[in-house]
mmCIF file of C-alpha atoms and ligand atoms in Angstrom:
data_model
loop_
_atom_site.group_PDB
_atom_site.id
_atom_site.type_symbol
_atom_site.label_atom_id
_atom_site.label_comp_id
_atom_site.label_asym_id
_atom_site.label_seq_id
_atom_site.Cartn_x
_atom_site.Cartn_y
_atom_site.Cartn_z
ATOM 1 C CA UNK W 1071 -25.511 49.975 -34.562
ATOM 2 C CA UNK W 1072 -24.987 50.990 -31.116
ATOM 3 C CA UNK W 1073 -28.731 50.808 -30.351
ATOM 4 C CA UNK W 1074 -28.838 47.058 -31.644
ATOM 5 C CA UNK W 1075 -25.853 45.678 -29.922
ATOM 6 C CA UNK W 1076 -27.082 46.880 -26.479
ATOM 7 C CA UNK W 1077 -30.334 45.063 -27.163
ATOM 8 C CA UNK W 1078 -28.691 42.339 -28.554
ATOM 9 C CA UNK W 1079 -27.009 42.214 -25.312
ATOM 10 C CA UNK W 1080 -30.132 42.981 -23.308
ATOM 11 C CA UNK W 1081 -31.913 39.656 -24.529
ATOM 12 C CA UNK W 1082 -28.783 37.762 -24.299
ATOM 13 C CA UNK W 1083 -28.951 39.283 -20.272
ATOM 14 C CA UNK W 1084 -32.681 38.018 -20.384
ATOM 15 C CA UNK W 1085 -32.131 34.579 -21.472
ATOM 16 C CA UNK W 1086 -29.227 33.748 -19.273
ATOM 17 C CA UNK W 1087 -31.416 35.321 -15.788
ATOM 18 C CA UNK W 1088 -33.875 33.037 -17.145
ATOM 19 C CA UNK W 1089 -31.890 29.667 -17.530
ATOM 20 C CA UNK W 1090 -30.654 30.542 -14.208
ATOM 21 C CA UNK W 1091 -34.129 30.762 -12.693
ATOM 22 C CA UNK W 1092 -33.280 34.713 -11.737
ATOM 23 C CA UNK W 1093 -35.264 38.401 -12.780
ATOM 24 C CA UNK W 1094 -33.682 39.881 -15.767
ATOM 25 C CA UNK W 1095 -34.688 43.269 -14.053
ATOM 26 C CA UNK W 1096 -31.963 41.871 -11.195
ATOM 27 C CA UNK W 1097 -29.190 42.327 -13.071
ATOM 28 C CA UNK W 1098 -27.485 45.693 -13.723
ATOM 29 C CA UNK W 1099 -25.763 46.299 -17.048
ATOM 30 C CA UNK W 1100 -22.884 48.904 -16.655
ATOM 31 C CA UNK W 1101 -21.785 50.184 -20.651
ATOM 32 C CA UNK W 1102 -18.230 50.069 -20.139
ATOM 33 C CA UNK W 1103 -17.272 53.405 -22.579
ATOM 34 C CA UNK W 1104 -13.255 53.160 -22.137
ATOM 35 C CA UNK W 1105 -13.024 52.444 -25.525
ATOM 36 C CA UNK W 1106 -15.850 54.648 -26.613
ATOM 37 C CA UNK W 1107 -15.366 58.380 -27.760
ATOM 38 C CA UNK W 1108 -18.300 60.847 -26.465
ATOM 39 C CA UNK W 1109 -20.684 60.635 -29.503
ATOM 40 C CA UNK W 1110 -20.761 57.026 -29.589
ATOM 41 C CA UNK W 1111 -21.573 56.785 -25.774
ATOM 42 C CA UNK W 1112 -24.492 59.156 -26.192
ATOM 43 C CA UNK W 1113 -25.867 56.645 -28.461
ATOM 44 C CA UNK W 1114 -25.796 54.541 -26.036
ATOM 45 C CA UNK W 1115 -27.315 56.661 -23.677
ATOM 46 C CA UNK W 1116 -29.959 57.117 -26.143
ATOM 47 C CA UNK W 1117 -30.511 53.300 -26.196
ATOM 48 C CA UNK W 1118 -31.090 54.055 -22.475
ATOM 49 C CA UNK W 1119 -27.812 52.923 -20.987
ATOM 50 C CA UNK W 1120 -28.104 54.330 -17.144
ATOM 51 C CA UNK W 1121 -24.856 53.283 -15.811
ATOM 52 C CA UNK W 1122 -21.517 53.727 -17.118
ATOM 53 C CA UNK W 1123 -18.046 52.395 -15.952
ATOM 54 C CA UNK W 1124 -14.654 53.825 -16.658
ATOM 55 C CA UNK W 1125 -10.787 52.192 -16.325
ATOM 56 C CA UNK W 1126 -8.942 55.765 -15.597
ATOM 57 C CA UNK W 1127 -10.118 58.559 -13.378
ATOM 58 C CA UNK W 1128 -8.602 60.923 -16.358
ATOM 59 C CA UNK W 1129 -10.847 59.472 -18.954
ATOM 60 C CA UNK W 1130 -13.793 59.367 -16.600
ATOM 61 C CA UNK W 1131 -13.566 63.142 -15.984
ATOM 62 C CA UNK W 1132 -13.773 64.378 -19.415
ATOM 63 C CA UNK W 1133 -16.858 62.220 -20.696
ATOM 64 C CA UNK W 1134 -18.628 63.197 -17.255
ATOM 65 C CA UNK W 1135 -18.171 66.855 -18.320
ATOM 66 C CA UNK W 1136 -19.608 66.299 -21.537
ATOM 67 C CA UNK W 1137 -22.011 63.957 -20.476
ATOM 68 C CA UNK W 1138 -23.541 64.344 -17.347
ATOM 69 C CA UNK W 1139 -25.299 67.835 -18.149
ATOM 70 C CA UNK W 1140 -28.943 66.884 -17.347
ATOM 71 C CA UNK W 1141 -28.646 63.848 -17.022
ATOM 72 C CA UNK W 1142 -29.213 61.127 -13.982
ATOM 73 C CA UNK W 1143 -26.158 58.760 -14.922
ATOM 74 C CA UNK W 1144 -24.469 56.144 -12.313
ATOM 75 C CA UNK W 1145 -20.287 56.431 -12.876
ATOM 76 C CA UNK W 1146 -18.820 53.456 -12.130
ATOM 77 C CA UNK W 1147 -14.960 52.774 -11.708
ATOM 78 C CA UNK W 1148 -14.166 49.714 -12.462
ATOM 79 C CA UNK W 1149 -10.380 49.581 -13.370
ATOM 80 C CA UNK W 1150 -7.231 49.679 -11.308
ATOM 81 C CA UNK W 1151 -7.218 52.594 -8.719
ATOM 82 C CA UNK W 1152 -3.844 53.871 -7.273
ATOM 83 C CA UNK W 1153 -3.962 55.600 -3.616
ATOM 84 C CA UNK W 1154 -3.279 59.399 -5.109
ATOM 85 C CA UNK W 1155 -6.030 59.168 -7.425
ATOM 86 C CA UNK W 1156 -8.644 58.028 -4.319
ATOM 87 C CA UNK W 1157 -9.621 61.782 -3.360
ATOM 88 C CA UNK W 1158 -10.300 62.541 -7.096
ATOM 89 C CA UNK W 1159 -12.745 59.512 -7.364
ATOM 90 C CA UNK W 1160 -14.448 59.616 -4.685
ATOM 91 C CA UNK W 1161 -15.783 62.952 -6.419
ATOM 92 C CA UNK W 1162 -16.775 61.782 -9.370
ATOM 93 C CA UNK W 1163 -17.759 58.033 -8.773
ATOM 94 C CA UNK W 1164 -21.468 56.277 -7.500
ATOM 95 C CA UNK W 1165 -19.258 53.197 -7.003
ATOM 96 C CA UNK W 1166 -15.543 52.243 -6.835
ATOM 97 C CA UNK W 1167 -15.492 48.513 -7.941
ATOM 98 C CA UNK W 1168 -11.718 48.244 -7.950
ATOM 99 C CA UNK W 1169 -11.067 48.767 -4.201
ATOM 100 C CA UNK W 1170 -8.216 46.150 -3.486
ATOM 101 C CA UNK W 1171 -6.233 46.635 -0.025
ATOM 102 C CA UNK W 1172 -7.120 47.894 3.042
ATOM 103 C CA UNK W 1173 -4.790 50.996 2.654
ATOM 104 C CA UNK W 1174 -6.877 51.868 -0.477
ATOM 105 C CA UNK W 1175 -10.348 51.505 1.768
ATOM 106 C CA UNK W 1176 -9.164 53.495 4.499
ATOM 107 C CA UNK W 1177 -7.712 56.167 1.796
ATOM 108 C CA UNK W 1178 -11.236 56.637 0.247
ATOM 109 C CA UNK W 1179 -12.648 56.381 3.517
ATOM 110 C CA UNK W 1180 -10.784 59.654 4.743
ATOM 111 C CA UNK W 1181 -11.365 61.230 1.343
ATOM 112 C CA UNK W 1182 -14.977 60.859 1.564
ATOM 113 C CA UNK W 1183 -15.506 62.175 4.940
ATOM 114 C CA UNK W 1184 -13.701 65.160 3.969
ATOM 115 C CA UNK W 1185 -16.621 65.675 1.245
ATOM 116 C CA UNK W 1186 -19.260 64.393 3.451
ATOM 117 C CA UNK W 1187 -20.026 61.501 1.288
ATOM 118 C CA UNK W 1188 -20.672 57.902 1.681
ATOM 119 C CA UNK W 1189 -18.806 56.228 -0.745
ATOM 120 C CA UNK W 1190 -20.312 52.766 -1.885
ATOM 121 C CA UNK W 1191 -17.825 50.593 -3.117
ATOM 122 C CA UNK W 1192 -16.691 47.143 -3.707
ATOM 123 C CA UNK W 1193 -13.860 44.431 -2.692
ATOM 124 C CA UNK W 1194 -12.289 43.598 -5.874
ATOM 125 C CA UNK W 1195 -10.571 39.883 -5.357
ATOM 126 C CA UNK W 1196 -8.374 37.726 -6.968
ATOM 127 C CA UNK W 1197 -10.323 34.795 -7.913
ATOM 128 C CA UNK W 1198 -8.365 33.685 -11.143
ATOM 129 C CA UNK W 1199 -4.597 34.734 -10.031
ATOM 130 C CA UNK W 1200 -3.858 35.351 -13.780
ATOM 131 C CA UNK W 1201 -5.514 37.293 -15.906
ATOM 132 C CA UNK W 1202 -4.863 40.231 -13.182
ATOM 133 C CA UNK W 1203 -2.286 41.115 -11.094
ATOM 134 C CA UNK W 1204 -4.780 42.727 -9.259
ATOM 135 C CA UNK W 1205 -7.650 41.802 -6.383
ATOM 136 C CA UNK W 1206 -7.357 41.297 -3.085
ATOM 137 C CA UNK W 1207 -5.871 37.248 -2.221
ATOM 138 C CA UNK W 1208 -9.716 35.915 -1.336
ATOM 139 C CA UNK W 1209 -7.664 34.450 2.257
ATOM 140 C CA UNK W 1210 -8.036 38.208 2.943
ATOM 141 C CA UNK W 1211 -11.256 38.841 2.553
ATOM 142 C CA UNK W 1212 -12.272 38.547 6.523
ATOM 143 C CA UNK W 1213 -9.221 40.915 7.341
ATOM 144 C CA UNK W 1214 -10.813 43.342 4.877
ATOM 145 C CA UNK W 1215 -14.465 43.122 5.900
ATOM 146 C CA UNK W 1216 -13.285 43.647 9.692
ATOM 147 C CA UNK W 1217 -11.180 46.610 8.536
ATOM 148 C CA UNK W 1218 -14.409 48.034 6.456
ATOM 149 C CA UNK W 1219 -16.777 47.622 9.441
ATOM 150 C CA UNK W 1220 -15.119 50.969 11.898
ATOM 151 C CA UNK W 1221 -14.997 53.217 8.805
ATOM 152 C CA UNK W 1222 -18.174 55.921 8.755
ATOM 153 C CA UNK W 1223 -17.501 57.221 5.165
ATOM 154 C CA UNK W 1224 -17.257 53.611 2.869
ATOM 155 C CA UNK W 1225 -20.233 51.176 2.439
ATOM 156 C CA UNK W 1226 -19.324 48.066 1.320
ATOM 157 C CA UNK W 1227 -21.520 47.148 -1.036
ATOM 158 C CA UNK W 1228 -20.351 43.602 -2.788
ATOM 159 C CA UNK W 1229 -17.569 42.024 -4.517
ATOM 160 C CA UNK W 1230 -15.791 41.783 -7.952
ATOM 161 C CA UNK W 1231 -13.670 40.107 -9.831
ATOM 162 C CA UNK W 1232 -11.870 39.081 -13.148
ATOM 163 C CA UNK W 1233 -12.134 36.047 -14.902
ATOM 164 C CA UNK W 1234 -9.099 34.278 -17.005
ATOM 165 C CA UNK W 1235 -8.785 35.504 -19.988
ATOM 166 C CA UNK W 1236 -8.658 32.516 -22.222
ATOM 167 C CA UNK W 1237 -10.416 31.438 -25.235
ATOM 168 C CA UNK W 1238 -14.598 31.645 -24.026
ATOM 169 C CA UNK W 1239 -16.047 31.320 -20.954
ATOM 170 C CA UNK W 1240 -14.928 27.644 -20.642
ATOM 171 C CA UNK W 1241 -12.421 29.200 -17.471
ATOM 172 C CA UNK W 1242 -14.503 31.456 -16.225
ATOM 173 C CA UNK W 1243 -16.802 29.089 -14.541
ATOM 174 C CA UNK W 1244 -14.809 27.790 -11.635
ATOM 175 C CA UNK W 1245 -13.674 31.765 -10.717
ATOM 176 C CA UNK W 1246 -17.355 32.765 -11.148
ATOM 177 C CA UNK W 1247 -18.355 29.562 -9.125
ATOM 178 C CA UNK W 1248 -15.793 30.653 -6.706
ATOM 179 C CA UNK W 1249 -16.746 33.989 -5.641
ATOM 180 C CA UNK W 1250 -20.166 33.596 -5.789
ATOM 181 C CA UNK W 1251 -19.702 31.089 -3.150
ATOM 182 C CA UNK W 1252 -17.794 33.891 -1.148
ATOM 183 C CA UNK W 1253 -20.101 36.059 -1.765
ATOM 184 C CA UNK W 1254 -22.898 33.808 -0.370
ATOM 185 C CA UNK W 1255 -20.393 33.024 2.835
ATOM 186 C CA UNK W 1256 -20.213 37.032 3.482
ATOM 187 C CA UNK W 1257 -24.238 37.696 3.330
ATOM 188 C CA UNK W 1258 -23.494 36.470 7.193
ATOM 189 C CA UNK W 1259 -21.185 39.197 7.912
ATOM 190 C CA UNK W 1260 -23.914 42.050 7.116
ATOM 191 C CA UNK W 1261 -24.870 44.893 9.138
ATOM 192 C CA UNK W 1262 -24.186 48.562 9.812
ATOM 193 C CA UNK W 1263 -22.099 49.411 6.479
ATOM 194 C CA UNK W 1264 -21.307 45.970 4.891
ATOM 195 C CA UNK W 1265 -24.114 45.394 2.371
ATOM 196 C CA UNK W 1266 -23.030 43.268 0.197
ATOM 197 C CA UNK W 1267 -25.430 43.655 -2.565
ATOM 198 C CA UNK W 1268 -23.606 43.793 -5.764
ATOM 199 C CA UNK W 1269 -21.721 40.697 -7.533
ATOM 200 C CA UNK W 1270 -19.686 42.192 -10.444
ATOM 201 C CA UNK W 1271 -18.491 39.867 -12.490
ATOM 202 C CA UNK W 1272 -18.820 39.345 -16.083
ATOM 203 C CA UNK W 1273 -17.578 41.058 -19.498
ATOM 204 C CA UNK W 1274 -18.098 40.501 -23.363
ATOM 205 C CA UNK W 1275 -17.202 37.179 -23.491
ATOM 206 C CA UNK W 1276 -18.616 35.656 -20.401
ATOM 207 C CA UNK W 1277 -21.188 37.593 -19.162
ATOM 208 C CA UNK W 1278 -23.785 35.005 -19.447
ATOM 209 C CA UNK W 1279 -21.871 32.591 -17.397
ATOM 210 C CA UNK W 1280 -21.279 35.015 -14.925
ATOM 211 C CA UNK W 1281 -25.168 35.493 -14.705
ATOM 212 C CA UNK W 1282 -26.022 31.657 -14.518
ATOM 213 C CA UNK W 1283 -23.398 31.868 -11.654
ATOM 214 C CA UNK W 1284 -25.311 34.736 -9.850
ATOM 215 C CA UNK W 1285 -23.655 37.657 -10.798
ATOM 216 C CA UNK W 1286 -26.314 41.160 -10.702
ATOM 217 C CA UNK W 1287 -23.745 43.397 -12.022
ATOM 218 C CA UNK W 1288 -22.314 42.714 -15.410
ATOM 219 C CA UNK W 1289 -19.701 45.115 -17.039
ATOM 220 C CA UNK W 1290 -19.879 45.113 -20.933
ATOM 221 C CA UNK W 1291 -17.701 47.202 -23.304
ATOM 222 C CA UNK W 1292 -16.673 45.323 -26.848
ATOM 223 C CA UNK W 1293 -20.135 43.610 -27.372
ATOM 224 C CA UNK W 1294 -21.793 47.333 -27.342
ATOM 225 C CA UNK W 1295 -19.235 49.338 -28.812
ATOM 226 C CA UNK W 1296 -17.702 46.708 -32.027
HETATM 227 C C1 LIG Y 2747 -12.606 46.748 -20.115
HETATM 228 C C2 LIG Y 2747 -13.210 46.127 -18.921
HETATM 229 C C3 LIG Y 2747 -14.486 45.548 -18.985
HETATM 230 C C4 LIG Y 2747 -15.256 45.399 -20.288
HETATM 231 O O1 LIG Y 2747 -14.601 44.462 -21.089
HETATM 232 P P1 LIG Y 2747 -15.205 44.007 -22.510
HETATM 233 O O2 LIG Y 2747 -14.512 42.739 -22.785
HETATM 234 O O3 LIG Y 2747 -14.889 45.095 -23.458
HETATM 235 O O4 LIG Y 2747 -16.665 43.826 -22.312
HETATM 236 C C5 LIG Y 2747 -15.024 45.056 -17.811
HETATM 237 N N1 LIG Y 2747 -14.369 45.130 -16.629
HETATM 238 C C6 LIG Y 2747 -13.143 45.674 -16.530
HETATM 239 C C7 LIG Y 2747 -12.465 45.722 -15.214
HETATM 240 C C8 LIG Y 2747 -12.530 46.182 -17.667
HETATM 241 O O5 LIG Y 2747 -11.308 46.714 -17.562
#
């Protein structure tokens, strides 16, 4: 069942690149296993699932030590990330898509240098001012890039956000609309360790929207794990 729902969602991925004019092979699909016990996320892996994302830091390290055994996966944290739990993430995670105030970047920032790592991660705003209570307010995005641009051990590699949670997608466009826009108004302030590479936005029930928008990083639980 697994198997078919991630190439269900696969072609539904395909379709909406394609409307939009974009490479299917663009987009990144992180498997969003929060919900998911171990067996059922090696199914997915089976399916050839690649990258997976994780809410808790908790959660995240017990699948990794009965998953990642032989295996080339990308660990993605993607939900809320308080300052005490920054030095045990930056251990475990390829990127930290939840990174939401400038004492949080400069906390990972010293945590990775201690491990000699560069930690990719990326500026999680507020575009909906709802459905989240978290996200950086988008009128402090330039304060945030400025603060990013010193630091040795962070590489800021794109944004993400939220969309309302209402009934369908019908909301999401304007936040999707919205940051993509930002996202396009921040390719200018590359260089050195601002990349800005990644747009995560996206879940179950919007994902395609988010795509037609110009999201390349789409984070899907429910529609692979029902
Ligand atoms: C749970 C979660 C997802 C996946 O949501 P689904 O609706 O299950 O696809 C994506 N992003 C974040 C931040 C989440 O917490």
């Amino acid at each position: 069942m697994i198997k078919e729902n991630i190439e269900a969602v696969r072609r539904r991925i395909e379709s909406a690149a394609r409307r939009a004019g974009r490479e299917p092979s663009d987009i990144t699909l992180v498997c969003v296993t929060k919900e998911a016990a171990a067996p059922a996320v090696l199914e997915a892996l089976a399916a050839g699932i690649t990258d997976v994302g994780e809410n808790r830091v908790q959660d995240a390290k017990a699948k990794q030590a009965a998953l990642n055994p032989g295996r080339a996966l990308k660990w993605h944290m993607i939900g809320h990330l308080q300052g005490n739990k920054a030095k045990d993430a930056v251990g475990m995670f390829d990127l930290i898509h939840s990174v939401d105030s400038i004492a949080l970047l400069q906390e990972i920032d010293k945590r990775a240098a201690r491990i000699g790592k560069r930690q990719d991660i990326l500026l999680q705003l507020n575009i909906s001012g709802e459905r989240s209570k978290f996200g950086l307010d988008p009128s402090q995005t330039g304060d945030f890039i400025e603060a990013v641009r010193p630091l040795k051990n962070v590489r800021l590699s794109g944004l993400m956000a939220i969309a309302p949670l209402s009934d369908g997608p019908k909301n999401a466009w304007p936040c999707f609309r919205g940051l993509k826009k930002l996202f396009d108004g921040l390719l200018r302030a590359r260089g050195g360790n601002i990349e800005m590479k990644y747009l995560s936005m996206g879940m179950s029930a919007d994902f395609e929207a988010a795509i037609e928008e110009g999201a390349n990083m789409v984070r899907i639980g429910s529609a692979i794990f029902k």
